[in-house]
PDB file of C-alpha atoms in Angstrom:
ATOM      1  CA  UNK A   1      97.288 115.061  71.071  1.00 89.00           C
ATOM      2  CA  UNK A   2     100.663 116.662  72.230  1.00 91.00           C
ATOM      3  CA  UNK A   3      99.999 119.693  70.643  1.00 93.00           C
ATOM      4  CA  UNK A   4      96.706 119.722  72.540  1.00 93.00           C
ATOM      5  CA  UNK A   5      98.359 119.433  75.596  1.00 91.00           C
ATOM      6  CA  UNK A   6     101.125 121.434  75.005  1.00 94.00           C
ATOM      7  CA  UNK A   7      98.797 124.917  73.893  1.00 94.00           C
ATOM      8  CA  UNK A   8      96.570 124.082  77.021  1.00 92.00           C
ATOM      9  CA  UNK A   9      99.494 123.501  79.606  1.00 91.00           C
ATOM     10  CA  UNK A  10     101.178 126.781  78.216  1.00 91.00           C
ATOM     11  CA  UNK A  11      97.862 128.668  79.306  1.00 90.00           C
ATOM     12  CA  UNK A  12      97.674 127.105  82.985  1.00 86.00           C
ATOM     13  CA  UNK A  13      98.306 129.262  85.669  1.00 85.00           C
ATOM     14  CA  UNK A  14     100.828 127.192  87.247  1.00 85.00           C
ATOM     15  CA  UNK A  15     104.303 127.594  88.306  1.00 87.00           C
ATOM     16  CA  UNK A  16     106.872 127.145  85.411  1.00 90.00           C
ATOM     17  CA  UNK A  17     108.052 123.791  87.088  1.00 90.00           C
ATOM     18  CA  UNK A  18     104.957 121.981  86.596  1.00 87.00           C
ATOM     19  CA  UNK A  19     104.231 123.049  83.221  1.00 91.00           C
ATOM     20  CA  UNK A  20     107.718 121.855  81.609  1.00 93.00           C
ATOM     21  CA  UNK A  21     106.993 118.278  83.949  1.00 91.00           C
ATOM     22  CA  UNK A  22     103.811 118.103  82.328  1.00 92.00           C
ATOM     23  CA  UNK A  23     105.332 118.868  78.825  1.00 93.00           C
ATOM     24  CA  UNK A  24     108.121 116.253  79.668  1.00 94.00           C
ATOM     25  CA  UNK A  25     104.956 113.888  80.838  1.00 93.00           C
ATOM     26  CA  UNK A  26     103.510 114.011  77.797  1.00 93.00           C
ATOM     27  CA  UNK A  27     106.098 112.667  75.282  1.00 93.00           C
ATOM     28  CA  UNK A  28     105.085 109.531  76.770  1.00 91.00           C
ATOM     29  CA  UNK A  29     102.245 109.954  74.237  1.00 91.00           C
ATOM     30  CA  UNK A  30     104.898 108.704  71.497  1.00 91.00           C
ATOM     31  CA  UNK A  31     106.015 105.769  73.605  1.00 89.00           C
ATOM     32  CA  UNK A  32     102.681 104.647  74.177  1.00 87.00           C
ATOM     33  CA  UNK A  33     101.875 104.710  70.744  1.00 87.00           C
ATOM     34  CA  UNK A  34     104.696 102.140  69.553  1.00 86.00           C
ATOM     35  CA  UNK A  35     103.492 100.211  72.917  1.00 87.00           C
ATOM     36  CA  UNK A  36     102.655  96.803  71.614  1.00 88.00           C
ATOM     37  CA  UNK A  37     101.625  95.132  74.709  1.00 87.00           C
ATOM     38  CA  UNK A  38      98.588  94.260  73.101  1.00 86.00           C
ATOM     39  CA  UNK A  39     100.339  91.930  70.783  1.00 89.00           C
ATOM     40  CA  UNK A  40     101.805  89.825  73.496  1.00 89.00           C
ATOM     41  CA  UNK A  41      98.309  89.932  75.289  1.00 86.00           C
ATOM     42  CA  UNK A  42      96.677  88.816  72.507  1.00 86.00           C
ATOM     43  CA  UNK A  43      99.427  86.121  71.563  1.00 88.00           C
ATOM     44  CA  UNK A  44      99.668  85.232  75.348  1.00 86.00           C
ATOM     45  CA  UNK A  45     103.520  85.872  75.684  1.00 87.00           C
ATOM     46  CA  UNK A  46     102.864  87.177  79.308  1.00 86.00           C
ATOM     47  CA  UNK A  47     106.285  86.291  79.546  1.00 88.00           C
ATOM     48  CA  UNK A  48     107.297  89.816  77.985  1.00 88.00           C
ATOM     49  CA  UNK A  49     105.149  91.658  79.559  1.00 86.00           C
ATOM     50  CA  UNK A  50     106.396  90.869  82.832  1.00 87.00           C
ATOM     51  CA  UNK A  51     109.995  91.690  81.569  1.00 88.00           C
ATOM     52  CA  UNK A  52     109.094  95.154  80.322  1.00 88.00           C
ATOM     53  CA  UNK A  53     107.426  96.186  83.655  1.00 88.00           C
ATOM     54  CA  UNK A  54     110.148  94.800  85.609  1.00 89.00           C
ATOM     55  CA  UNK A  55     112.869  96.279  83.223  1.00 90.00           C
ATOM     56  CA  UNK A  56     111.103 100.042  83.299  1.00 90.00           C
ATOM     57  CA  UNK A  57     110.574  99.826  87.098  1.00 90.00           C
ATOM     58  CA  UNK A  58     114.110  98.824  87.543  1.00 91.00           C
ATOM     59  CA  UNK A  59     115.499 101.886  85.141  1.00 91.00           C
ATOM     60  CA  UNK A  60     112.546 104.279  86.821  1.00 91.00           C
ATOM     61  CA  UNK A  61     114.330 103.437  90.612  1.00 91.00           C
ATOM     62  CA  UNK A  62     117.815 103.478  89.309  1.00 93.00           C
ATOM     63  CA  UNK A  63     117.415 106.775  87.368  1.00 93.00           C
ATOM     64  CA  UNK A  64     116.088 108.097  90.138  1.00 92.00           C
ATOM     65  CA  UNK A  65     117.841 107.264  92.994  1.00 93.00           C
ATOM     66  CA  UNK A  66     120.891 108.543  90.563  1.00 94.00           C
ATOM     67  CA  UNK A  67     119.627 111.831  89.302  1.00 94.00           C
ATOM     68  CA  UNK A  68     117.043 112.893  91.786  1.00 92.00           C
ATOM     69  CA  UNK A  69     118.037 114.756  94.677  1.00 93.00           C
ATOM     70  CA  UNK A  70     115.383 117.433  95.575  1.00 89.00           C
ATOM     71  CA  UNK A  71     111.972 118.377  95.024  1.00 83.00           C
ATOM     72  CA  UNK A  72     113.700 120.953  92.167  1.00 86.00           C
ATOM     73  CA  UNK A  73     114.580 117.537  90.051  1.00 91.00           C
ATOM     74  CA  UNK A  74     111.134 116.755  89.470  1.00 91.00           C
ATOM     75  CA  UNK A  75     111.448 117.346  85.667  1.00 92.00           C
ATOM     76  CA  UNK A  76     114.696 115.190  85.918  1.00 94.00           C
ATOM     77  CA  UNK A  77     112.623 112.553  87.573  1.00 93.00           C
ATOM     78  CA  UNK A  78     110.123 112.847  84.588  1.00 93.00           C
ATOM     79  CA  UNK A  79     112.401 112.542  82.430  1.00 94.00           C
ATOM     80  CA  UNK A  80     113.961 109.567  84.009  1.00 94.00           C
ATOM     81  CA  UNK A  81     110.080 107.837  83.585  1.00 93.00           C
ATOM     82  CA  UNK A  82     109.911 109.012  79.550  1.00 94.00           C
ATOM     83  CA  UNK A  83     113.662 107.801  78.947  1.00 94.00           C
ATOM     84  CA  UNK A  84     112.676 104.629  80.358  1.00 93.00           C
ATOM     85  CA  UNK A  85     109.137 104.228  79.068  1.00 92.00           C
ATOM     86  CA  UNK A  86     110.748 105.155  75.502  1.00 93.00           C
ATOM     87  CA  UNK A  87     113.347 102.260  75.600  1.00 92.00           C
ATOM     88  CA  UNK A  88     111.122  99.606  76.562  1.00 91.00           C
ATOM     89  CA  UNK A  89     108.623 100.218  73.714  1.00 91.00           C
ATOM     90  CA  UNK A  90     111.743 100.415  71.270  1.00 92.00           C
ATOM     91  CA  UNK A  91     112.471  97.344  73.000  1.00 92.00           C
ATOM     92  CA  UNK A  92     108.926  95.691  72.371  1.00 91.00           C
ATOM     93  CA  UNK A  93     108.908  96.356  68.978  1.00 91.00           C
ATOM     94  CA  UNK A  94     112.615  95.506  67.666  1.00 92.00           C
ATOM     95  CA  UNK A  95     110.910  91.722  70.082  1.00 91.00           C
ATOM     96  CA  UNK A  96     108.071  91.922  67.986  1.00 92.00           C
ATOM     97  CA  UNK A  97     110.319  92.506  64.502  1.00 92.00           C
ATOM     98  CA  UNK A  98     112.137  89.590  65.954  1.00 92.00           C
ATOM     99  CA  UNK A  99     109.183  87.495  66.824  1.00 90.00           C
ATOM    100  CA  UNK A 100     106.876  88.195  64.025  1.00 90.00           C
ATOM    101  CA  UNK A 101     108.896  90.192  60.880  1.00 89.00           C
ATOM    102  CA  UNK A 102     108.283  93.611  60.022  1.00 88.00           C
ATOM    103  CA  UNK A 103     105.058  95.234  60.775  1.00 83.00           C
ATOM    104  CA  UNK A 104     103.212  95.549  57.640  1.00 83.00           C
ATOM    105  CA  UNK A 105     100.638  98.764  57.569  1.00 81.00           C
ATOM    106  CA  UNK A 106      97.549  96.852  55.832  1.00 83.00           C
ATOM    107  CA  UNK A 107      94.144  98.961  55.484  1.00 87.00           C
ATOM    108  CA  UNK A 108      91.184  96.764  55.306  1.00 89.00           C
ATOM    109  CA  UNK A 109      88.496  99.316  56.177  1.00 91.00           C
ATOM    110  CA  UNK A 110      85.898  96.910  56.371  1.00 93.00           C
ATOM    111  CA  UNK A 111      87.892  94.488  59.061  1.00 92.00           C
ATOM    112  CA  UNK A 112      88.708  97.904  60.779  1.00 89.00           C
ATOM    113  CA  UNK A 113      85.011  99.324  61.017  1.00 92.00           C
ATOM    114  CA  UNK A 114      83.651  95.570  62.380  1.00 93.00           C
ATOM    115  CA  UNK A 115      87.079  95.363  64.712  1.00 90.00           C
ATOM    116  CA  UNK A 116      85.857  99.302  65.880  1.00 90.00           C
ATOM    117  CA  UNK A 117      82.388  98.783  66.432  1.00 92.00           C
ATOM    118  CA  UNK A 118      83.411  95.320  68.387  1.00 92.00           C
ATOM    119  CA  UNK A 119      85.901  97.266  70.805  1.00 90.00           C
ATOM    120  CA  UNK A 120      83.763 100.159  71.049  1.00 91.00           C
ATOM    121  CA  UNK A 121      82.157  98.669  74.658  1.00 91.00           C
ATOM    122  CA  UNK A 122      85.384  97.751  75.999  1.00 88.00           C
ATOM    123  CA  UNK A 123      87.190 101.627  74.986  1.00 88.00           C
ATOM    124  CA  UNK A 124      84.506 103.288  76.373  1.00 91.00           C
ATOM    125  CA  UNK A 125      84.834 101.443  79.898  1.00 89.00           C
ATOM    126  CA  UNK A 126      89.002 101.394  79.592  1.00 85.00           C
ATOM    127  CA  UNK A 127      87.784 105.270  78.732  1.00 88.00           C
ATOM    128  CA  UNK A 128      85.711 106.033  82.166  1.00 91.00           C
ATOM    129  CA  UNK A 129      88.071 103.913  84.129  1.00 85.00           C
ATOM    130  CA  UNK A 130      91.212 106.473  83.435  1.00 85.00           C
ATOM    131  CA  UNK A 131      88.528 109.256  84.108  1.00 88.00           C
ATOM    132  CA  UNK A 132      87.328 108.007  86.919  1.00 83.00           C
ATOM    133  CA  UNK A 133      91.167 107.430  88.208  1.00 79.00           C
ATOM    134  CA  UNK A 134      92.609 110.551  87.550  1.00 84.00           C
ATOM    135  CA  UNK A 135      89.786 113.336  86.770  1.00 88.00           C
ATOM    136  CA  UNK A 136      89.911 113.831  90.981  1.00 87.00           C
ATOM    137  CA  UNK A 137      93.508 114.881  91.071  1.00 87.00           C
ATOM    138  CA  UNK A 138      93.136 116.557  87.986  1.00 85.00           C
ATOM    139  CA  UNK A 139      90.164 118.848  89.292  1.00 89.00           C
ATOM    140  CA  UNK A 140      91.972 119.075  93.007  1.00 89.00           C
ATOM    141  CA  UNK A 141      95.215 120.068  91.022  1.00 84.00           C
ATOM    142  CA  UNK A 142      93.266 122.701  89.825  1.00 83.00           C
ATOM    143  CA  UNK A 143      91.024 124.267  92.799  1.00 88.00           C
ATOM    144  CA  UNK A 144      94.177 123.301  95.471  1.00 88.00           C
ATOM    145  CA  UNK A 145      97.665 123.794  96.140  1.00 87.00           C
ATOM    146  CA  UNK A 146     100.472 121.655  94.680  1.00 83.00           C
ATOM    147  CA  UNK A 147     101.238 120.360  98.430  1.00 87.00           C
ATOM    148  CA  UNK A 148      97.544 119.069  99.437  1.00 90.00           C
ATOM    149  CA  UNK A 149      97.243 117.967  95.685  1.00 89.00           C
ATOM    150  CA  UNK A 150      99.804 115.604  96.585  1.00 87.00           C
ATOM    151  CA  UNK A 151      99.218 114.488 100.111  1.00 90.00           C
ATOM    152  CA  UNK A 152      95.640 113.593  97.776  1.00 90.00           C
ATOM    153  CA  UNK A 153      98.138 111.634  95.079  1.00 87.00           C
ATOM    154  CA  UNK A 154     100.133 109.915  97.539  1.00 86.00           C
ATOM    155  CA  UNK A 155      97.144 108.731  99.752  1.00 88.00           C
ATOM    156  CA  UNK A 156      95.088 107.745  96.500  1.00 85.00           C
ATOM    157  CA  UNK A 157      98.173 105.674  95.347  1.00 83.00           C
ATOM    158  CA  UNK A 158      98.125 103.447  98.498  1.00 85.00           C
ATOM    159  CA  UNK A 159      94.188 102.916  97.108  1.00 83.00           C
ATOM    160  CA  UNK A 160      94.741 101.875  93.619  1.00 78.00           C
ATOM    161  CA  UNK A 161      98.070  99.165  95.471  1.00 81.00           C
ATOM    162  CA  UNK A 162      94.787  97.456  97.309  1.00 84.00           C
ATOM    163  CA  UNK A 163      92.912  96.948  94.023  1.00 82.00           C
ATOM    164  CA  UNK A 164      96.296  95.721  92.161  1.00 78.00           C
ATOM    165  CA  UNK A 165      95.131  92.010  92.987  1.00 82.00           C
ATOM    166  CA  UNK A 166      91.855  92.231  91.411  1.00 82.00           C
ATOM    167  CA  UNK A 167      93.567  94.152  88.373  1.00 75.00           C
ATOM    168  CA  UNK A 168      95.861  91.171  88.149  1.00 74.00           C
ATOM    169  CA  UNK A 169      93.565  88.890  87.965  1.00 79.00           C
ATOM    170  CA  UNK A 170      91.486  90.994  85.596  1.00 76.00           C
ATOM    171  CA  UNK A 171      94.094  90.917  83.205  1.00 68.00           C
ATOM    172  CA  UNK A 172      95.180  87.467  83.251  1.00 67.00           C
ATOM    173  CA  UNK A 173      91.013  86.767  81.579  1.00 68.00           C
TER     174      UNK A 173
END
């Protein structure tokens, strides 16, 4: 996937700036993937979870507040948001080695093709939900400049705080 992203953002016609933030943006592709939030969702150790968003929102405003100074800094602020993301998913899974032992990579294709097929309703509306969230400033990033892009961003932020409630909620079934 980051070498997807990586051709595709070299061939945007954007300003240098933006394509080494979305570059920097993208590592958190590898921190996702060792993400194991889903094992203390599915264990119900919400416990954690709270910790780890806490924990990364703390290090995201201290980083920043420390290292970002100017609109110029916004791959240093990136950065700050990878570095951050990167340690708490270290962090989750030395927990989980702690909690549960060492992951052990078992292939039981049948379990995985009936676990698949099972999820499949669930991915695809996780799937249009992230479309439907960020396809807009995607396309306006596009077709506008970087400035009404993010008067868009900022405004459609305040949106997504009024539905946090519900997503709460939403979470907790």
């Amino acid at each position: 996937m980051y070498s997807g992203l990586f051709v595709s953002t070299l061939a945007l016609n954007k300003p240098e700036i933006v394509k080494y933030t979305i570059l920097v943006a993208g590592i958190n592709l590898f921190a996702n993937a060792i993400l194991l939030d889903w094992v203390y969702q599915g264990t119900e150790r919400m416990e954690f979870l709270a910790v780890r968003q806490v924990i990364t929102s703390l290090l995201n405003l201290m980083g920043i507040i420390l290292l970002v100074h100017s609109q110029k800094d916004v791959v240093v602020a990136m950065v700050v948001i990878v570095v951050s993301t990167l340690l708490n998913s270290v962090w989750m899974l030395m927990l989980y080695i702690k909690l549960f032992g060492k992951i052990k990579l078992e292939l039981d294709f049948p379990f995985i093709k009936t676990i698949m097929k099972s999820s499949l309703p669930i991915a695809l509306s996780v799937f249009s939900a992230i479309i439907l969230n960020t396809l807009n400033i995607i396309i306006l990033g596009l077709l506008r400049s970087d400035f009404e892009t993010g008067i868009y961003s900022a405004a459609y932020k305040f949106l997504l705080l009024g539905t946090l409630p519900s997503t709460i909620i939403q979470n907790a079934f």
